[in-house]
Amino acid sequence: MTDTPRAGDDPGPRDGGGRGDRVFAPDFLTELFRNPLDQGYADAAARRRTHPPSPGRLRSGRAVSAVVLVALGFLFAVAYRQTVAEEPDRSQARSGLVSQIRDRQEETDRLTRRAEQLREEVTRQRDAALTRSAAARLRDLEATTGLGRVRGDGVVVQLADAPGNQDAVTGAGGPGPGRVLYRDLQLVANALWAAGAEAIAVNDQRLTSTSTIRSAGEAILVDFRPVTGPYRVSAIGPDGMRRQFEASTAAALLRRVADQTGLSFGSRQAEGLTLPEAATNSQLRYARPPVTESPSPSPSSPAAAGSSSVPRPSGSGTSSPSPSGGGR
């Protein structure tokens, strides 16, 4: 019984005892770079040399090529003419939109200034109607709740996107770790409140007890109003507020993020800060009418029967809600 030689085994001595040469087939990549032209192209070129096409076939091929080129040129000319013809309309529509946006912005600014004037007038009339102590107490309450303008010393915390993380067209920060997130502003605001801040504003947007810092896509909203970088969080508070903020966990986290991503983060002491009042309108959610004693009915009146002499607040029962709209 003989053994069948396996692939790769040495066939043994050949030609007078010498070792036989092994034959290796070239791999696919070597063969591809060695013969890049497909064999079919080589065969077609050889047939063309041995059997050249007839003159009529050459003329028909050239005519078809000329027709195709003329058709493509005509299509390109039509497309270019339409593009040039529609460009004035697009430019005019764009200019109209830009003009409308500017007009709306100017109207908004005018209405904002008018609202500020009316607010100041209401404040003067109110202070004139109230006593000095009541007016001072009301101003303190407005400053505490964010409904009044405040001025004082405090801390300014600044955050900005990494320099290489801005969009080349819009200039806004693109997605990535070097971009300031709404959570960063939340961390800074909460840390400042914890450090003793009495009033906080983000890019001149005053924060109140019902304020929100959210995101909508790539935009950051403070009380549903967009704010853009660089972000400035201003806070008015006691002298040691900056020291306590710098020692907070939020500041340590933002410093570490700034070192790793290039995000800009820093704080400084500021004197004479002025924070505006909150832009949101305060709404009365709960109200109770004042408790007044109703006149007791006379014994002879029909309403005296079955009724008690205990005083009841006005507006109770199933009557319509009070004019303030705060009925339960």
Coordinates of C-alpha atoms in Angstrom, one line a residue:
M1 CA 0.0 0.0 0.0
T2 CA 1.4 3.3 -1.0
D3 CA 0.9 6.7 0.7
T4 CA -0.6 9.5 -1.4
P5 CA 1.6 12.5 -1.2
R6 CA -0.1 15.5 0.5
A7 CA 0.0 19.1 -0.8
G8 CA 3.1 20.8 0.3
D9 CA 5.1 17.7 1.0
D10 CA 8.6 17.5 -0.4
P11 CA 8.5 15.4 -3.5
G12 CA 12.0 14.1 -2.8
P13 CA 15.2 14.3 -4.8
R14 CA 15.0 15.0 -8.5
D15 CA 17.6 15.2 -11.3
G16 CA 20.5 13.3 -9.7
G17 CA 19.6 13.7 -6.0
G18 CA 19.0 17.5 -5.9
R19 CA 16.0 18.9 -4.0
G20 CA 13.0 19.8 -6.2
D21 CA 11.8 23.4 -6.4
R22 CA 8.4 24.2 -4.9
V23 CA 6.0 25.9 -7.1
F24 CA 3.8 28.7 -5.5
A25 CA 0.8 30.1 -7.3
P26 CA 0.6 34.0 -7.1
D27 CA -2.0 35.5 -4.8
F28 CA -4.9 37.5 -6.1
L29 CA -3.5 41.0 -5.3
T30 CA -0.2 40.2 -6.9
E31 CA -1.9 39.0 -10.1
L32 CA -4.2 42.0 -10.1
F33 CA -1.3 44.5 -10.0
R34 CA 0.7 42.5 -12.4
N35 CA -2.1 42.3 -15.1
P36 CA -4.4 45.2 -14.4
L37 CA -6.1 45.0 -17.8
D38 CA -8.9 42.5 -18.1
Q39 CA -8.4 39.8 -20.7
G40 CA -11.6 40.8 -22.4
Y41 CA -10.2 44.3 -23.2
A42 CA -7.1 42.7 -24.6
D43 CA -9.1 40.4 -26.8
A44 CA -11.3 43.2 -28.1
A45 CA -8.2 45.3 -29.0
A46 CA -6.8 42.3 -30.8
R47 CA -10.0 41.8 -32.8
R48 CA -10.1 45.5 -33.7
R49 CA -6.6 45.2 -35.0
T50 CA -7.3 42.1 -37.1
H51 CA -10.9 43.1 -38.1
P52 CA -11.1 46.9 -38.2
P53 CA -14.7 48.4 -38.3
S54 CA -16.1 49.5 -41.6
P55 CA -16.1 53.2 -42.5
G56 CA -19.9 53.4 -42.4
R57 CA -19.9 52.1 -38.8
L58 CA -17.3 54.7 -37.9
R59 CA -19.4 57.5 -39.4
S60 CA -22.6 56.4 -37.7
G61 CA -20.8 56.2 -34.3
R62 CA -19.4 59.6 -34.8
A63 CA -22.8 61.0 -35.7
V64 CA -24.4 59.5 -32.6
S65 CA -21.7 60.9 -30.4
A66 CA -22.2 64.4 -32.0
V67 CA -25.9 64.2 -31.4
V68 CA -25.4 63.2 -27.8
L69 CA -23.0 66.0 -27.2
V70 CA -25.3 68.5 -28.8
A71 CA -28.2 67.3 -26.7
L72 CA -26.2 67.6 -23.5
G73 CA -25.0 71.1 -24.4
F74 CA -28.6 72.1 -25.1
L75 CA -29.8 70.8 -21.7
F76 CA -26.9 72.6 -19.9
A77 CA -27.8 75.8 -21.7
V78 CA -31.5 75.5 -20.8
A79 CA -30.6 74.8 -17.1
Y80 CA -28.2 77.7 -16.9
R81 CA -30.7 80.1 -18.5
Q82 CA -33.5 79.0 -16.0
T83 CA -31.1 79.4 -13.1
V84 CA -30.1 82.9 -14.2
A85 CA -33.7 83.9 -14.9
E86 CA -34.9 82.7 -11.4
E87 CA -32.0 84.3 -9.5
P88 CA -33.6 87.8 -9.3
D89 CA -36.8 86.3 -7.9
R90 CA -34.9 84.4 -5.2
S91 CA -32.8 87.5 -4.4
Q92 CA -36.0 89.6 -4.1
A93 CA -37.7 87.1 -1.9
R94 CA -34.7 86.8 0.3
S95 CA -34.4 90.6 0.6
G96 CA -38.1 90.8 1.4
L97 CA -37.7 88.3 4.2
V98 CA -34.7 90.1 5.6
S99 CA -36.6 93.4 5.5
Q100 CA -39.6 91.8 7.4
I101 CA -37.3 90.4 10.0
R102 CA -35.7 93.7 10.6
D103 CA -39.0 95.5 10.8
R104 CA -40.3 92.9 13.3
Q105 CA -37.1 93.4 15.4
E106 CA -37.5 97.1 15.4
E107 CA -41.2 96.8 16.4
T108 CA -40.3 94.4 19.1
D109 CA -37.6 96.8 20.5
R110 CA -40.1 99.7 20.3
L111 CA -42.7 97.7 22.2
T112 CA -40.2 96.6 24.8
R113 CA -39.2 100.2 25.4
R114 CA -42.8 101.2 25.7
A115 CA -43.5 98.4 28.1
E116 CA -40.5 99.5 30.2
Q117 CA -41.9 103.0 30.3
L118 CA -45.3 101.8 31.3
R119 CA -43.9 99.6 34.0
E120 CA -41.9 102.5 35.5
E121 CA -45.1 104.6 35.4
V122 CA -47.1 101.9 37.2
T123 CA -44.3 101.6 39.8
R124 CA -44.4 105.4 40.5
Q125 CA -48.2 105.5 40.7
R126 CA -48.1 102.5 43.1
D127 CA -45.5 104.0 45.3
A128 CA -47.5 107.2 45.5
A129 CA -50.6 105.3 46.5
L130 CA -48.9 103.2 49.2
T131 CA -47.3 104.2 52.4
R132 CA -43.5 104.5 52.5
S133 CA -43.1 101.3 54.6
A134 CA -45.5 99.3 52.4
A135 CA -43.8 100.5 49.2
A136 CA -40.4 99.5 50.6
R137 CA -41.6 96.1 51.6
L138 CA -43.1 95.6 48.1
R139 CA -39.9 96.6 46.4
D140 CA -38.0 94.1 48.6
L141 CA -40.5 91.4 47.7
E142 CA -40.1 92.2 44.0
A143 CA -36.3 92.0 44.2
T144 CA -36.5 88.7 46.0
T145 CA -38.9 87.1 43.6
G146 CA -37.1 88.5 40.5
L147 CA -39.9 90.9 39.4
G148 CA -37.8 94.0 40.2
R149 CA -34.4 95.3 39.1
V150 CA -31.6 94.9 41.6
R151 CA -28.1 96.3 41.9
G152 CA -25.1 95.2 44.0
D153 CA -21.8 93.3 44.1
G154 CA -21.4 89.7 43.2
V155 CA -19.8 87.1 40.9
V156 CA -19.8 86.7 37.1
V157 CA -19.2 83.2 35.7
Q158 CA -18.4 83.0 32.0
L159 CA -18.6 79.9 29.8
A160 CA -17.9 79.6 26.0
D161 CA -17.6 76.8 23.5
A162 CA -14.2 75.5 22.5
P163 CA -12.5 77.6 19.7
G164 CA -12.3 74.7 17.3
N165 CA -15.9 73.6 17.9
Q166 CA -17.7 76.5 16.0
D167 CA -19.5 76.1 12.7
A168 CA -17.7 77.9 9.9
V169 CA -20.9 79.2 8.4
T170 CA -23.1 80.1 11.3
G171 CA -20.5 80.6 14.0
A172 CA -22.5 78.6 16.5
G173 CA -21.0 75.8 18.5
G174 CA -21.3 72.5 16.9
P175 CA -22.1 69.2 18.6
G176 CA -19.2 67.7 20.6
P177 CA -17.6 67.6 24.0
G178 CA -16.3 71.2 23.6
R179 CA -19.8 72.7 23.5
V180 CA -21.5 74.3 26.5
L181 CA -24.7 72.4 27.3
Y182 CA -27.8 73.6 29.1
R183 CA -26.8 71.2 32.0
D184 CA -23.7 73.3 32.5
L185 CA -25.7 76.4 33.0
Q186 CA -28.0 74.5 35.4
L187 CA -25.0 73.4 37.4
V188 CA -23.6 77.0 37.6
A189 CA -27.0 78.5 38.6
N190 CA -27.7 75.8 41.3
A191 CA -24.1 76.2 42.7
L192 CA -24.5 80.0 42.9
W193 CA -27.9 79.6 44.7
A194 CA -26.2 77.2 47.1
A195 CA -23.4 79.7 47.6
G196 CA -25.8 82.3 48.8
A197 CA -26.8 84.2 45.7
E198 CA -29.8 86.5 46.1
A199 CA -30.4 87.2 42.3
I200 CA -29.1 85.5 39.2
A201 CA -29.3 86.3 35.5
V202 CA -28.1 84.3 32.5
N203 CA -27.2 86.6 29.6
D204 CA -29.5 89.3 31.1
Q205 CA -32.3 86.8 31.5
R206 CA -33.4 87.0 35.2
L207 CA -34.0 83.7 37.0
T208 CA -37.0 83.2 39.3
S209 CA -38.3 80.3 41.3
T210 CA -40.2 79.1 38.2
S211 CA -37.5 79.6 35.6
T212 CA -36.3 76.8 33.4
I213 CA -33.1 76.2 31.5
R214 CA -33.7 73.8 28.7
S215 CA -32.5 72.9 25.3
A216 CA -34.4 72.8 22.0
G217 CA -32.2 71.1 19.4
E218 CA -28.9 72.9 19.4
A219 CA -30.3 76.0 21.2
I220 CA -30.3 76.8 24.9
L221 CA -33.5 78.3 26.2
V222 CA -33.9 80.3 29.5
D223 CA -37.5 80.7 30.2
F224 CA -38.2 79.8 26.6
R225 CA -36.0 82.6 25.3
P226 CA -32.9 81.6 23.3
V227 CA -29.4 82.6 24.6
T228 CA -26.2 82.3 22.7
G229 CA -22.6 82.0 23.7
P230 CA -20.5 83.2 25.3
Y231 CA -22.7 82.6 28.3
R232 CA -22.5 85.0 31.3
V233 CA -24.1 84.0 34.5
S234 CA -24.3 87.0 36.9
A235 CA -25.2 86.7 40.5
I236 CA -25.5 89.2 43.4
G237 CA -24.8 87.9 46.8
P238 CA -22.5 88.1 49.9
D239 CA -18.8 88.6 49.8
G240 CA -17.8 85.0 50.3
M241 CA -20.0 83.7 47.4
R242 CA -17.2 83.3 44.9
R243 CA -15.0 81.4 47.3
Q244 CA -17.9 79.0 48.1
F245 CA -18.7 78.6 44.4
E246 CA -15.1 77.8 43.5
A247 CA -15.1 75.1 46.2
S248 CA -18.3 73.5 44.9
T249 CA -18.5 70.2 43.0
A250 CA -20.0 71.9 40.0
A251 CA -17.0 74.3 39.6
A252 CA -14.6 71.3 40.0
L253 CA -16.5 69.4 37.3
L254 CA -16.5 72.3 34.9
R255 CA -12.8 72.9 35.4
R256 CA -12.1 69.3 34.6
V257 CA -14.3 69.4 31.5
A258 CA -12.5 72.7 30.4
D259 CA -9.1 71.1 30.8
Q260 CA -10.1 68.0 28.7
T261 CA -12.1 69.6 25.9
G262 CA -10.9 73.2 25.6
L263 CA -14.2 74.7 26.8
S264 CA -13.8 78.1 28.4
F265 CA -14.8 78.5 32.0
G266 CA -13.9 81.1 34.6
S267 CA -15.3 83.3 37.4
R268 CA -14.5 86.8 38.6
Q269 CA -15.6 89.2 41.3
A270 CA -17.8 92.0 40.0
E271 CA -18.9 95.3 41.6
G272 CA -22.0 97.3 40.8
L273 CA -23.9 94.6 38.9
T274 CA -27.3 95.5 37.6
L275 CA -29.7 92.6 37.0
P276 CA -33.0 93.4 35.1
E277 CA -36.4 92.2 36.2
A278 CA -37.7 88.9 34.9
A279 CA -39.2 89.0 31.4
T280 CA -41.9 86.5 32.3
N281 CA -45.2 87.9 33.5
S282 CA -46.3 86.9 37.0
Q283 CA -49.6 85.2 37.2
L284 CA -51.8 84.9 40.3
R285 CA -52.4 81.2 40.8
Y286 CA -54.2 81.2 44.1
A287 CA -56.2 83.9 45.7
R288 CA -58.7 84.2 48.5
P289 CA -61.2 87.0 49.0
P290 CA -60.8 89.0 52.3
V291 CA -62.8 87.7 55.2
T292 CA -65.6 90.1 56.0
E293 CA -68.5 89.8 58.4
S294 CA -71.9 89.8 56.7
P295 CA -74.7 91.8 58.4
S296 CA -76.8 89.6 60.6
P297 CA -80.4 89.3 59.4
S298 CA -83.1 90.7 61.6
P299 CA -85.2 88.2 63.4
S300 CA -88.3 89.2 61.4
S301 CA -86.6 88.6 58.0
P302 CA -87.4 85.3 56.2
A303 CA -83.6 84.6 55.9
A304 CA -83.3 84.4 59.7
A305 CA -85.0 81.0 59.8
G306 CA -82.6 78.1 59.6
S307 CA -79.5 80.4 59.4
S308 CA -76.7 80.8 61.9
S309 CA -75.1 84.1 63.0
V310 CA -71.5 82.8 62.2
P311 CA -69.8 85.3 59.8
R312 CA -69.1 83.8 56.3
P313 CA -66.5 85.0 53.9
S314 CA -67.8 86.9 51.0
G315 CA -67.9 85.2 47.7
S316 CA -68.2 81.7 49.2
G317 CA -70.7 79.1 48.1
T318 CA -71.5 78.5 44.4
S319 CA -71.1 82.1 43.3
S320 CA -68.9 83.0 40.3
P321 CA -65.2 83.3 40.8
S322 CA -63.7 86.5 42.1
P323 CA -62.5 89.1 39.5
S324 CA -58.9 88.1 40.2
G325 CA -59.5 84.7 38.6
G326 CA -57.9 82.8 41.4
G327 CA -60.9 80.8 42.6
R328 CA -60.2 77.2 43.4

